[in-house]
Amino acid sequence: MKEVYTPEDIAHIDYDRDIGPPGQYPFARGHHPLMYRGKLWNIRNITGLSTPKAYNERLRYLIAQGMTAIECELDNPTFYGLEPDQPSADGHLGVCGTCLHSLKDVEEMVEGLPLDVLSFSSAPSTPELSQAYILTAMKHGFDIGKLRGLALIPQFYLFNTCIPDQEYITFVNGHTSTIFRWSNDFLEYICRNLFKWNGWYSSGYDLREAFCDAIQEIAYTIAIRNETLREMVRRGVDISVAAQRFMPVLNVNQDFFEEIAKFRAARKVWAETLKRDFGVTDPNALCLRFHANVAGSSFTRQQPLVNLMRGSLSCLAGVLGGALGIQVPSYDEAWATPSEDAATLAVRTQQIVRYESGVPRVVDPMAGSYYVESLTNEMAQRIEAEVNRIEKLGGWLEAMRTGWVKNELEKSQIALQGKIESGEKTVIGVNRFTIPLEEDFKPKRYAPDVSKEVEPYLAEYVEWRDKKRDKEKVKRALENLRHIAEKTDDSLVPPVFKALEADATFAEIRGVLRMVDGLEYDWAGEREYPF
């Protein structure tokens, strides 16, 4: 990085070839000619409270405060596909997210919400949650073709790179798993049926939270896109249709100008590689649309009120970078489930940028900056070089299977932690400008004892699961799913819909698909197949 940038630093850049007008190839300046003058970005703040009922109440409150989209955070038992009453779930139920274990839970979570207006997404999950949401919308008479949502499909990156003990989600004995097949089936279903729904086949956000750098974040996202596109084309999906359904979630970190340039470079490389490597010509398919999460890892437990400034700065970077939606964490997330006041301030942060800053009045106001244009061009070159490096390894799945990606992330983690410990990278309140713990601000906790909140939910759930369901109906649906998975190449989406309608639990669906791969029903080894 230079001290001063001048016209000489961008003399080699041709405006029409390398930048282009907003909404035109190669889309460096944004996905739409009018950008936020035409439509403001979604306020999609992540939320997750103990039980479906409590979460529904918080959603209603935040929507009334101006939140425009749902992003559901899950507790660990839900994320890991556990039943809420098994030993591994003890102490984790309703902590750091909502417990969702069945279609019944999802119905309670969204009761009374305008599903035809809101856009829905969740934390990384196998497709059962999105399928349960779709069934709920259909039950209430909504046209699924008009539903707006984002399905984060983490099988392409998360479990084999960031989450221990969950590699079976992607690979079993060196081969892609049945659950991975189901995820591809669901992505194909999105392409063919949900015309306003996008697939978060990749979360550069999570990879960045695993401490890859900005270049790796975008390069890994594009490498995963390449792998997914090839699979959708193999299945007969039109490549332009598939490309339009891909909307990754990216990370907004603390390096203000780097993040802005990263987003501009990402759109440019995205479009250029789609056109050159896949022959895509439809402008709507070439254009990268992305959601941006402000980096939760940048929010510290020390001096938590300082996180308000971190969130504001990163939100502004996301807007100047052209995100379609932004999530700002609550300042108290490092302490506990966000309080109502903290969650409200996270929404207000975005509203200040939206309505008071004046930033949305002009499309891509950073364009023409010697520094930003030079940095955008440099990052685009480095991103493409990293993508090519992965392709030479055999593509993303091969890079994951061999452990290459995990090794690269570990090297980045060690390097970043070394910079923080040495003081080369400043983190206010952690390694500089610290104050004694006893003098630090302590946020008001939302719920000092979450276990008391989830006790009634757990008792009701177990009674419903063990005594009130038609178990023969559940068994038939699960055995049908297992038969189709084992004996046919048919899509697993329809039999999963039927299993959910029959009241199969999320854990039962995952467990049956594990059995198809020759694995034990419960990855934690605590439960037997109940039928």
Short mmCIF file of C-alpha atoms in Angstrom, two decimals:
data_model
loop_
_atom_site.label_atom_id
_atom_site.label_comp_id
_atom_site.label_asym_id
_atom_site.label_seq_id
_atom_site.Cartn_x
_atom_site.Cartn_y
_atom_site.Cartn_z
CA MET A 1 0.00 0.00 0.00
CA LYS A 2 1.33 3.43 -0.97
CA GLU A 3 1.20 6.61 1.10
CA VAL A 4 -0.40 8.65 -1.69
CA TYR A 5 -2.27 7.63 -4.84
CA THR A 6 -2.27 9.74 -8.00
CA PRO A 7 -3.69 9.55 -11.54
CA GLU A 8 -0.64 7.49 -12.50
CA ASP A 9 -1.90 4.64 -10.33
CA ILE A 10 -5.01 4.21 -12.46
CA ALA A 11 -3.61 5.28 -15.85
CA HIS A 12 -3.66 1.65 -17.06
CA ILE A 13 -7.35 1.22 -16.16
CA ASP A 14 -9.82 1.62 -19.01
CA TYR A 15 -13.17 2.85 -17.68
CA ASP A 16 -15.45 1.02 -20.13
CA ARG A 17 -13.45 -2.23 -20.04
CA ASP A 18 -12.45 -2.44 -16.37
CA ILE A 19 -15.12 -0.49 -14.49
CA GLY A 20 -18.17 0.36 -16.55
CA PRO A 21 -21.31 2.30 -15.60
CA PRO A 22 -23.42 1.16 -12.65
CA GLY A 23 -25.59 -1.80 -13.58
CA GLN A 24 -23.50 -2.70 -16.62
CA TYR A 25 -20.74 -5.24 -17.25
CA PRO A 26 -18.38 -5.80 -15.48
CA PHE A 27 -20.56 -4.37 -12.68
CA ALA A 28 -17.71 -2.95 -10.58
CA ARG A 29 -19.91 0.03 -9.76
CA GLY A 30 -22.96 -1.92 -8.66
CA HIS A 31 -25.68 -4.35 -9.64
CA HIS A 32 -28.25 -1.76 -10.76
CA PRO A 33 -28.06 1.59 -12.59
CA LEU A 34 -29.88 3.40 -9.78
CA MET A 35 -28.62 1.31 -6.84
CA TYR A 36 -30.12 2.69 -3.60
CA ARG A 37 -31.90 5.54 -5.34
CA GLY A 38 -34.14 2.84 -6.74
CA LYS A 39 -34.36 0.46 -3.76
CA LEU A 40 -32.63 0.62 -0.41
CA TRP A 41 -30.80 -2.40 0.94
CA ASN A 42 -32.60 -4.84 3.24
CA ILE A 43 -32.11 -4.49 6.97
CA ARG A 44 -31.60 -8.18 7.71
CA ASN A 45 -30.34 -8.25 11.29
CA ILE A 46 -29.71 -11.71 12.65
CA THR A 47 -32.03 -12.70 15.47
CA GLY A 48 -32.50 -15.83 17.51
CA LEU A 49 -34.25 -16.21 20.84
CA SER A 50 -34.58 -19.35 22.98
CA THR A 51 -37.93 -20.76 21.80
CA PRO A 52 -40.03 -20.36 18.63
CA LYS A 53 -42.61 -18.37 20.60
CA ALA A 54 -40.06 -15.99 22.11
CA TYR A 55 -38.40 -15.57 18.73
CA ASN A 56 -41.74 -14.76 17.09
CA GLU A 57 -42.32 -12.00 19.64
CA ARG A 58 -38.85 -10.51 19.01
CA LEU A 59 -39.40 -10.65 15.23
CA ARG A 60 -42.70 -8.82 15.52
CA TYR A 61 -41.02 -6.14 17.62
CA LEU A 62 -38.06 -5.65 15.26
CA ILE A 63 -40.27 -5.59 12.16
CA ALA A 64 -42.28 -2.84 13.85
CA GLN A 65 -38.98 -1.01 14.40
CA GLY A 66 -38.12 -1.16 10.70
CA MET A 67 -36.35 -4.48 10.09
CA THR A 68 -37.25 -5.62 6.57
CA ALA A 69 -36.06 -9.24 6.43
CA ILE A 70 -35.69 -12.28 8.69
CA GLU A 71 -32.35 -13.90 9.42
CA CYS A 72 -32.79 -16.71 11.91
CA GLU A 73 -29.97 -17.75 14.21
CA LEU A 74 -30.08 -21.36 15.43
CA ASP A 75 -29.01 -22.88 18.71
CA ASN A 76 -26.38 -25.61 18.61
CA PRO A 77 -28.73 -28.61 18.98
CA THR A 78 -30.67 -27.42 15.92
CA PHE A 79 -27.52 -26.66 13.97
CA TYR A 80 -25.99 -30.05 14.74
CA GLY A 81 -29.17 -32.01 14.02
CA LEU A 82 -29.74 -33.21 17.59
CA GLU A 83 -32.99 -33.95 19.39
CA PRO A 84 -33.43 -31.33 22.14
CA ASP A 85 -33.64 -33.91 24.96
CA GLN A 86 -30.49 -35.89 24.23
CA PRO A 87 -27.38 -35.51 26.43
CA SER A 88 -25.31 -33.53 23.90
CA ALA A 89 -28.05 -30.88 23.78
CA ASP A 90 -28.08 -30.38 27.55
CA GLY A 91 -27.16 -26.82 28.47
CA HIS A 92 -27.23 -25.65 24.85
CA LEU A 93 -30.96 -25.56 24.14
CA GLY A 94 -32.06 -22.05 23.20
CA VAL A 95 -28.57 -20.65 23.85
CA CYS A 96 -27.20 -18.27 21.17
CA GLY A 97 -30.17 -19.00 18.91
CA THR A 98 -33.62 -20.47 18.51
CA CYS A 99 -34.45 -24.15 18.98
CA LEU A 100 -36.25 -25.44 15.89
CA HIS A 101 -36.78 -29.18 15.57
CA SER A 102 -39.93 -29.72 13.51
CA LEU A 103 -42.44 -28.22 11.11
CA LYS A 104 -44.56 -27.41 14.16
CA ASP A 105 -41.76 -25.23 15.57
CA VAL A 106 -41.34 -23.32 12.30
CA GLU A 107 -45.09 -22.67 12.11
CA GLU A 108 -44.97 -21.16 15.60
CA MET A 109 -41.86 -19.13 14.74
CA VAL A 110 -43.51 -17.27 11.84
CA GLU A 111 -47.11 -17.18 13.08
CA GLY A 112 -48.84 -13.98 12.03
CA LEU A 113 -45.92 -12.65 9.97
CA PRO A 114 -46.42 -11.34 6.40
CA LEU A 115 -44.42 -14.02 4.63
CA ASP A 116 -45.29 -12.58 1.21
CA VAL A 117 -43.55 -9.32 2.16
CA LEU A 118 -40.59 -10.45 4.24
CA SER A 119 -37.49 -12.16 2.91
CA PHE A 120 -36.46 -15.21 4.96
CA SER A 121 -33.06 -16.70 5.65
CA SER A 122 -31.41 -18.65 8.41
CA ALA A 123 -28.00 -19.48 9.75
CA PRO A 124 -26.28 -22.36 7.94
CA SER A 125 -28.51 -25.42 7.91
CA THR A 126 -29.28 -28.50 5.89
CA PRO A 127 -32.42 -27.84 3.80
CA GLU A 128 -35.06 -29.09 6.25
CA LEU A 129 -35.56 -25.65 7.82
CA SER A 130 -36.10 -23.92 4.47
CA GLN A 131 -38.41 -26.72 3.36
CA ALA A 132 -40.42 -26.38 6.59
CA TYR A 133 -40.71 -22.63 5.99
CA ILE A 134 -41.98 -23.25 2.44
CA LEU A 135 -44.55 -25.77 3.71
CA THR A 136 -45.71 -23.27 6.34
CA ALA A 137 -46.15 -20.58 3.69
CA MET A 138 -48.12 -22.97 1.48
CA LYS A 139 -50.33 -23.98 4.42
CA HIS A 140 -51.24 -20.32 4.93
CA GLY A 141 -52.07 -19.79 1.26
CA PHE A 142 -48.97 -17.94 0.09
CA ASP A 143 -47.81 -18.43 -3.50
CA ILE A 144 -44.39 -20.09 -3.20
CA GLY A 145 -43.40 -18.60 -6.55
CA LYS A 146 -43.59 -15.20 -4.88
CA LEU A 147 -41.79 -16.10 -1.66
CA ARG A 148 -38.54 -14.26 -1.14
CA GLY A 149 -35.75 -15.94 0.70
CA LEU A 150 -32.19 -17.09 0.92
CA ALA A 151 -31.30 -20.69 1.64
CA LEU A 152 -27.80 -21.00 3.06
CA ILE A 153 -26.52 -24.40 1.95
CA PRO A 154 -23.34 -24.98 3.97
CA GLN A 155 -22.53 -28.44 2.64
CA PHE A 156 -20.33 -26.78 0.04
CA TYR A 157 -17.95 -25.27 2.55
CA LEU A 158 -18.75 -25.14 6.24
CA PHE A 159 -18.76 -28.59 7.76
CA ASN A 160 -15.57 -29.83 6.15
CA THR A 161 -13.60 -26.67 6.85
CA CYS A 162 -14.86 -24.98 10.02
CA ILE A 163 -16.97 -27.38 12.12
CA PRO A 164 -15.42 -30.38 13.92
CA ASP A 165 -17.15 -33.78 13.97
CA GLN A 166 -19.53 -32.84 11.14
CA GLU A 167 -17.50 -33.79 8.08
CA TYR A 168 -20.10 -36.49 7.26
CA ILE A 169 -22.42 -33.71 6.08
CA THR A 170 -20.21 -33.31 3.00
CA PHE A 171 -18.05 -36.43 2.67
CA VAL A 172 -18.41 -40.07 3.72
CA ASN A 173 -15.44 -42.34 3.04
CA GLY A 174 -14.03 -39.83 0.58
CA HIS A 175 -17.26 -39.49 -1.42
CA THR A 176 -19.94 -36.83 -1.30
CA SER A 177 -22.68 -37.75 1.17
CA THR A 178 -26.43 -38.31 0.75
CA ILE A 179 -27.02 -35.11 2.69
CA PHE A 180 -24.80 -33.32 0.17
CA ARG A 181 -26.92 -34.82 -2.62
CA TRP A 182 -30.05 -33.54 -0.86
CA SER A 183 -28.56 -30.05 -0.72
CA ASN A 184 -27.93 -30.12 -4.48
CA ASP A 185 -31.48 -31.40 -4.98
CA PHE A 186 -32.79 -28.44 -3.00
CA LEU A 187 -30.68 -25.97 -4.95
CA GLU A 188 -32.11 -27.45 -8.16
CA TYR A 189 -35.60 -27.13 -6.66
CA ILE A 190 -34.93 -23.44 -5.99
CA CYS A 191 -33.81 -22.91 -9.58
CA ARG A 192 -36.91 -24.56 -11.00
CA ASN A 193 -39.64 -23.45 -8.60
CA LEU A 194 -38.76 -20.52 -6.34
CA PHE A 195 -38.30 -17.63 -8.72
CA LYS A 196 -37.65 -15.02 -6.02
CA TRP A 197 -35.61 -17.29 -3.78
CA ASN A 198 -31.83 -17.41 -3.83
CA GLY A 199 -29.41 -20.09 -2.73
CA TRP A 200 -26.67 -19.10 -0.33
CA TYR A 201 -24.60 -21.98 -1.60
CA SER A 202 -21.62 -20.22 -0.09
CA SER A 203 -20.96 -18.00 2.87
CA GLY A 204 -17.80 -16.04 2.45
CA TYR A 205 -18.87 -14.56 5.76
CA ASP A 206 -18.29 -17.80 7.67
CA LEU A 207 -15.01 -18.47 5.90
CA ARG A 208 -13.85 -14.98 6.83
CA GLU A 209 -14.95 -15.58 10.43
CA ALA A 210 -12.66 -18.63 10.26
CA PHE A 211 -10.00 -15.98 9.56
CA CYS A 212 -9.26 -16.24 5.89
CA ASP A 213 -8.32 -12.87 4.38
CA ALA A 214 -10.36 -10.67 2.03
CA ILE A 215 -8.82 -12.17 -1.11
CA GLN A 216 -9.48 -15.73 0.02
CA GLU A 217 -13.04 -14.86 1.05
CA ILE A 218 -14.02 -13.87 -2.49
CA ALA A 219 -11.84 -16.44 -4.27
CA TYR A 220 -13.30 -19.30 -2.19
CA THR A 221 -16.81 -18.02 -2.85
CA ILE A 222 -16.21 -18.01 -6.62
CA ALA A 223 -14.54 -21.44 -6.53
CA ILE A 224 -17.60 -22.85 -4.75
CA ARG A 225 -19.83 -21.14 -7.31
CA ASN A 226 -17.91 -22.84 -10.11
CA GLU A 227 -18.36 -26.27 -8.52
CA THR A 228 -22.06 -25.67 -7.96
CA LEU A 229 -22.70 -24.33 -11.44
CA ARG A 230 -21.17 -27.42 -13.01
CA GLU A 231 -23.46 -29.62 -10.91
CA MET A 232 -26.58 -27.63 -11.82
CA VAL A 233 -25.68 -27.77 -15.53
CA ARG A 234 -25.16 -31.53 -15.20
CA ARG A 235 -28.70 -31.72 -13.87
CA GLY A 236 -30.07 -29.84 -16.86
CA VAL A 237 -30.62 -26.46 -15.23
CA ASP A 238 -30.06 -23.55 -17.58
CA ILE A 239 -26.78 -21.94 -16.55
CA SER A 240 -28.20 -18.42 -16.65
CA VAL A 241 -31.09 -19.45 -14.40
CA ALA A 242 -28.71 -21.12 -11.95
CA ALA A 243 -26.33 -18.17 -11.89
CA GLN A 244 -29.18 -15.79 -11.06
CA ARG A 245 -30.19 -17.92 -8.06
CA PHE A 246 -26.74 -17.72 -6.47
CA MET A 247 -26.50 -15.00 -3.86
CA PRO A 248 -23.62 -15.44 -1.41
CA VAL A 249 -23.34 -13.79 1.96
CA LEU A 250 -20.10 -11.90 2.39
CA ASN A 251 -18.28 -10.35 5.31
CA VAL A 252 -17.77 -6.69 6.17
CA ASN A 253 -14.68 -6.40 8.30
CA GLN A 254 -12.90 -3.40 9.81
CA ASP A 255 -10.50 -2.31 7.04
CA PHE A 256 -12.85 0.29 5.55
CA PHE A 257 -11.39 0.89 2.09
CA GLU A 258 -10.26 -2.71 1.62
CA GLU A 259 -13.83 -3.90 2.20
CA ILE A 260 -15.28 -1.43 -0.30
CA ALA A 261 -12.70 -2.35 -2.93
CA LYS A 262 -13.23 -6.05 -2.18
CA PHE A 263 -16.94 -5.84 -3.00
CA ARG A 264 -16.28 -3.91 -6.22
CA ALA A 265 -13.57 -6.39 -7.23
CA ALA A 266 -15.86 -9.32 -6.38
CA ARG A 267 -18.55 -8.13 -8.80
CA LYS A 268 -15.95 -7.59 -11.51
CA VAL A 269 -14.28 -11.01 -11.21
CA TRP A 270 -17.66 -12.72 -10.77
CA ALA A 271 -18.94 -11.31 -14.07
CA GLU A 272 -15.72 -11.75 -16.03
CA THR A 273 -15.24 -15.39 -15.03
CA LEU A 274 -18.88 -16.29 -15.70
CA LYS A 275 -18.62 -14.81 -19.17
CA ARG A 276 -15.21 -16.22 -20.04
CA ASP A 277 -15.32 -19.64 -18.36
CA PHE A 278 -19.00 -20.54 -18.62
CA GLY A 279 -20.20 -18.58 -21.65
CA VAL A 280 -22.87 -16.70 -19.70
CA THR A 281 -24.12 -13.61 -21.56
CA ASP A 282 -27.37 -12.65 -19.78
CA PRO A 283 -26.59 -9.46 -17.79
CA ASN A 284 -28.96 -10.55 -15.00
CA ALA A 285 -26.97 -13.76 -14.62
CA LEU A 286 -23.56 -12.07 -14.81
CA CYS A 287 -24.29 -9.63 -12.02
CA LEU A 288 -23.24 -10.56 -8.48
CA ARG A 289 -25.83 -9.80 -5.84
CA PHE A 290 -24.73 -10.36 -2.28
CA HIS A 291 -25.80 -9.88 1.29
CA ALA A 292 -23.20 -8.58 3.76
CA ASN A 293 -22.86 -9.44 7.43
CA VAL A 294 -20.81 -7.15 9.61
CA ALA A 295 -18.08 -9.35 11.12
CA GLY A 296 -19.27 -10.69 14.44
CA SER A 297 -15.66 -11.58 15.28
CA SER A 298 -14.79 -7.87 15.24
CA PHE A 299 -17.18 -7.24 18.15
CA THR A 300 -15.34 -7.63 21.44
CA ARG A 301 -16.46 -8.61 24.91
CA GLN A 302 -14.22 -5.87 26.29
CA GLN A 303 -15.72 -2.36 26.17
CA PRO A 304 -18.86 -3.61 24.36
CA LEU A 305 -20.27 -0.13 23.68
CA VAL A 306 -17.33 0.44 21.32
CA ASN A 307 -18.95 -2.21 19.12
CA LEU A 308 -21.57 0.38 18.19
CA MET A 309 -18.88 2.35 16.38
CA ARG A 310 -17.48 -0.79 14.77
CA GLY A 311 -20.94 -1.68 13.49
CA SER A 312 -21.56 1.80 12.10
CA LEU A 313 -18.26 1.91 10.22
CA SER A 314 -18.69 -1.55 8.73
CA CYS A 315 -22.32 -0.88 7.80
CA LEU A 316 -21.18 2.20 5.89
CA ALA A 317 -18.52 0.14 4.09
CA GLY A 318 -21.17 -2.40 3.11
CA VAL A 319 -23.37 0.33 1.67
CA LEU A 320 -20.51 1.97 -0.23
CA GLY A 321 -19.62 -1.50 -1.51
CA GLY A 322 -23.13 -2.06 -2.88
CA ALA A 323 -24.66 -4.81 -0.72
CA LEU A 324 -28.30 -5.78 -1.29
CA GLY A 325 -28.81 -6.46 2.38
CA ILE A 326 -26.80 -5.84 5.53
CA GLN A 327 -26.74 -7.41 8.98
CA VAL A 328 -25.27 -5.45 11.88
CA PRO A 329 -24.67 -7.44 15.09
CA SER A 330 -25.96 -6.16 18.40
CA TYR A 331 -23.23 -4.62 20.52
CA ASP A 332 -23.75 -7.14 23.34
CA GLU A 333 -23.46 -10.34 21.28
CA ALA A 334 -20.11 -11.25 22.87
CA TRP A 335 -21.89 -11.31 26.23
CA ALA A 336 -25.24 -12.97 25.67
CA THR A 337 -28.33 -13.18 23.49
CA PRO A 338 -28.94 -9.54 22.50
CA SER A 339 -31.28 -7.53 24.65
CA GLU A 340 -34.21 -5.75 23.03
CA ASP A 341 -32.45 -2.40 23.43
CA ALA A 342 -29.25 -3.67 21.80
CA ALA A 343 -31.15 -5.27 18.92
CA THR A 344 -33.02 -2.00 18.37
CA LEU A 345 -29.77 -0.05 18.20
CA ALA A 346 -28.48 -2.48 15.56
CA VAL A 347 -31.52 -1.65 13.42
CA ARG A 348 -31.15 2.07 14.13
CA THR A 349 -27.52 1.94 12.98
CA GLN A 350 -28.67 0.99 9.49
CA GLN A 351 -31.51 3.50 9.55
CA ILE A 352 -29.08 6.33 10.32
CA VAL A 353 -27.03 5.38 7.25
CA ARG A 354 -30.21 4.94 5.21
CA TYR A 355 -32.05 8.12 6.08
CA GLU A 356 -29.67 10.63 7.69
CA SER A 357 -26.23 10.17 6.16
CA GLY A 358 -27.08 11.12 2.58
CA VAL A 359 -24.87 8.29 1.33
CA PRO A 360 -27.60 6.52 -0.72
CA ARG A 361 -28.32 9.65 -2.78
CA VAL A 362 -25.47 9.02 -5.24
CA VAL A 363 -24.65 5.76 -6.99
CA ASP A 364 -21.17 4.44 -6.14
CA PRO A 365 -19.74 7.69 -4.69
CA MET A 366 -16.34 5.99 -4.25
CA ALA A 367 -15.84 5.67 -8.01
CA GLY A 368 -12.92 7.61 -9.40
CA SER A 369 -10.91 7.62 -6.19
CA TYR A 370 -7.33 6.93 -7.17
CA TYR A 371 -6.92 4.74 -4.10
CA VAL A 372 -10.19 2.83 -4.38
CA GLU A 373 -9.92 2.17 -8.13
CA SER A 374 -6.28 1.09 -7.83
CA LEU A 375 -7.09 -1.18 -4.89
CA THR A 376 -10.13 -2.62 -6.67
CA ASN A 377 -8.02 -3.50 -9.71
CA GLU A 378 -5.25 -5.03 -7.59
CA MET A 379 -7.68 -7.12 -5.52
CA ALA A 380 -9.46 -8.36 -8.65
CA GLN A 381 -6.18 -9.68 -10.02
CA ARG A 382 -5.29 -11.40 -6.75
CA ILE A 383 -8.77 -12.92 -6.39
CA GLU A 384 -8.65 -14.40 -9.89
CA ALA A 385 -5.18 -15.81 -9.25
CA GLU A 386 -6.43 -17.55 -6.11
CA VAL A 387 -9.45 -18.96 -7.97
CA ASN A 388 -7.12 -20.36 -10.64
CA ARG A 389 -4.97 -21.90 -7.93
CA ILE A 390 -7.98 -23.82 -6.59
CA GLU A 391 -9.09 -24.91 -10.06
CA LYS A 392 -5.62 -26.37 -10.66
CA LEU A 393 -6.06 -28.45 -7.51
CA GLY A 394 -9.12 -30.05 -9.11
CA GLY A 395 -11.77 -27.61 -7.97
CA TRP A 396 -13.32 -26.72 -4.64
CA LEU A 397 -14.59 -30.14 -3.60
CA GLU A 398 -11.20 -31.71 -4.19
CA ALA A 399 -9.52 -28.86 -2.29
CA MET A 400 -11.87 -29.55 0.62
CA ARG A 401 -11.58 -33.33 0.45
CA THR A 402 -7.78 -33.27 0.61
CA GLY A 403 -7.76 -30.84 3.54
CA TRP A 404 -6.13 -28.04 1.53
CA VAL A 405 -8.81 -25.47 2.43
CA LYS A 406 -8.72 -26.34 6.11
CA ASN A 407 -4.92 -26.02 6.09
CA GLU A 408 -5.09 -22.60 4.42
CA LEU A 409 -7.61 -21.40 7.01
CA GLU A 410 -5.44 -22.63 9.86
CA LYS A 411 -2.43 -20.75 8.48
CA SER A 412 -4.52 -17.56 8.24
CA GLN A 413 -5.80 -18.03 11.79
CA ILE A 414 -2.30 -18.38 13.18
CA ALA A 415 -1.05 -15.36 11.24
CA LEU A 416 -3.92 -13.11 12.40
CA GLN A 417 -3.67 -14.17 16.03
CA GLY A 418 0.06 -13.51 15.91
CA LYS A 419 -0.57 -9.95 14.69
CA ILE A 420 -3.04 -9.31 17.51
CA GLU A 421 -0.76 -10.72 20.19
CA SER A 422 2.24 -8.76 18.92
CA GLY A 423 0.24 -5.54 18.68
CA GLU A 424 0.78 -5.24 14.92
CA LYS A 425 -3.00 -5.29 14.57
CA THR A 426 -4.77 -3.01 17.04
CA VAL A 427 -8.00 -4.17 18.66
CA ILE A 428 -9.33 -1.42 20.91
CA GLY A 429 -9.97 -2.67 24.43
CA VAL A 430 -8.11 -5.94 23.81
CA ASN A 431 -4.47 -5.10 23.12
CA ARG A 432 -4.61 -1.30 23.29
CA PHE A 433 -6.54 1.29 25.32
CA THR A 434 -7.62 -1.35 27.79
CA ILE A 435 -9.39 -0.75 31.09
CA PRO A 436 -9.68 -2.99 34.17
CA LEU A 437 -12.44 -5.59 33.90
CA GLU A 438 -14.15 -4.35 37.05
CA GLU A 439 -14.47 -0.87 35.52
CA ASP A 440 -15.83 -2.09 32.18
CA PHE A 441 -19.42 -1.66 31.11
CA LYS A 442 -21.62 -4.73 31.68
CA PRO A 443 -24.52 -5.03 29.21
CA LYS A 444 -28.00 -5.83 30.43
CA ARG A 445 -28.66 -9.49 29.74
CA TYR A 446 -31.75 -10.58 27.84
CA ALA A 447 -32.29 -13.74 29.90
CA PRO A 448 -30.03 -14.63 32.83
CA ASP A 449 -31.34 -18.23 32.85
CA VAL A 450 -32.34 -19.47 29.40
CA SER A 451 -32.94 -22.97 30.79
CA LYS A 452 -36.08 -21.76 32.58
CA GLU A 453 -37.42 -20.38 29.30
CA VAL A 454 -36.86 -23.60 27.37
CA GLU A 455 -38.14 -26.03 30.03
CA PRO A 456 -41.83 -25.66 29.02
CA TYR A 457 -40.89 -25.90 25.33
CA LEU A 458 -38.87 -29.07 25.91
CA ALA A 459 -41.61 -30.76 27.92
CA GLU A 460 -44.23 -29.94 25.29
CA TYR A 461 -41.96 -31.04 22.44
CA VAL A 462 -41.10 -34.41 24.01
CA GLU A 463 -44.75 -35.12 24.76
CA TRP A 464 -45.71 -34.26 21.17
CA ARG A 465 -42.90 -36.33 19.68
CA ASP A 466 -43.36 -39.40 21.89
CA LYS A 467 -47.13 -39.46 22.50
CA LYS A 468 -49.11 -37.25 20.13
CA ARG A 469 -47.68 -38.01 16.68
CA ASP A 470 -49.02 -40.71 14.40
CA LYS A 471 -45.85 -42.82 14.60
CA GLU A 472 -46.89 -45.19 11.83
CA LYS A 473 -47.35 -42.23 9.52
CA VAL A 474 -43.93 -40.87 10.51
CA LYS A 475 -42.32 -44.27 9.97
CA ARG A 476 -43.83 -44.67 6.50
CA ALA A 477 -42.61 -41.23 5.46
CA LEU A 478 -39.08 -41.83 6.75
CA GLU A 479 -38.87 -45.28 5.17
CA ASN A 480 -40.07 -43.77 1.87
CA LEU A 481 -37.31 -41.15 2.11
CA ARG A 482 -34.76 -43.84 2.87
CA HIS A 483 -35.94 -46.01 -0.05
CA ILE A 484 -35.74 -43.14 -2.55
CA ALA A 485 -32.30 -42.14 -1.28
CA GLU A 486 -30.96 -45.71 -1.43
CA LYS A 487 -32.62 -47.11 -4.54
CA THR A 488 -33.14 -44.17 -6.91
CA ASP A 489 -31.51 -41.02 -8.22
CA ASP A 490 -34.72 -39.05 -7.70
CA SER A 491 -34.72 -35.71 -5.92
CA LEU A 492 -34.92 -35.99 -2.14
CA VAL A 493 -36.85 -32.72 -1.83
CA PRO A 494 -40.38 -34.21 -2.36
CA PRO A 495 -39.94 -37.08 0.15
CA VAL A 496 -38.49 -34.64 2.72
CA PHE A 497 -41.58 -32.45 2.25
CA LYS A 498 -43.74 -35.54 2.90
CA ALA A 499 -41.69 -36.47 5.95
CA LEU A 500 -42.08 -32.99 7.41
CA GLU A 501 -45.83 -33.05 6.75
CA ALA A 502 -45.98 -36.42 8.53
CA ASP A 503 -44.36 -34.75 11.59
CA ALA A 504 -40.90 -36.28 11.25
CA THR A 505 -38.40 -34.26 13.25
CA PHE A 506 -35.39 -32.57 11.73
CA ALA A 507 -33.07 -34.96 13.58
CA GLU A 508 -34.98 -37.99 12.25
CA ILE A 509 -34.63 -36.79 8.66
CA ARG A 510 -30.89 -36.23 9.03
CA GLY A 511 -30.50 -39.52 10.86
CA VAL A 512 -32.19 -41.54 8.12
CA LEU A 513 -29.97 -39.95 5.49
CA ARG A 514 -26.92 -40.82 7.60
CA MET A 515 -28.08 -44.43 7.64
CA VAL A 516 -28.23 -44.43 3.84
CA ASP A 517 -24.46 -43.79 3.90
CA GLY A 518 -23.88 -46.67 6.27
CA LEU A 519 -23.39 -44.44 9.31
CA GLU A 520 -25.07 -44.78 12.68
CA TYR A 521 -28.35 -42.93 13.04
CA ASP A 522 -27.10 -40.33 15.53
CA TRP A 523 -23.66 -38.83 14.99
CA ALA A 524 -23.31 -38.32 18.76
CA GLY A 525 -24.04 -42.03 19.37
CA GLU A 526 -26.75 -41.27 21.91
CA ARG A 527 -29.95 -42.30 20.12
CA GLU A 528 -31.08 -45.30 18.10
CA TYR A 529 -33.33 -45.11 15.07
CA PRO A 530 -36.77 -44.89 16.74
CA PHE A 531 -38.68 -46.95 14.18
#
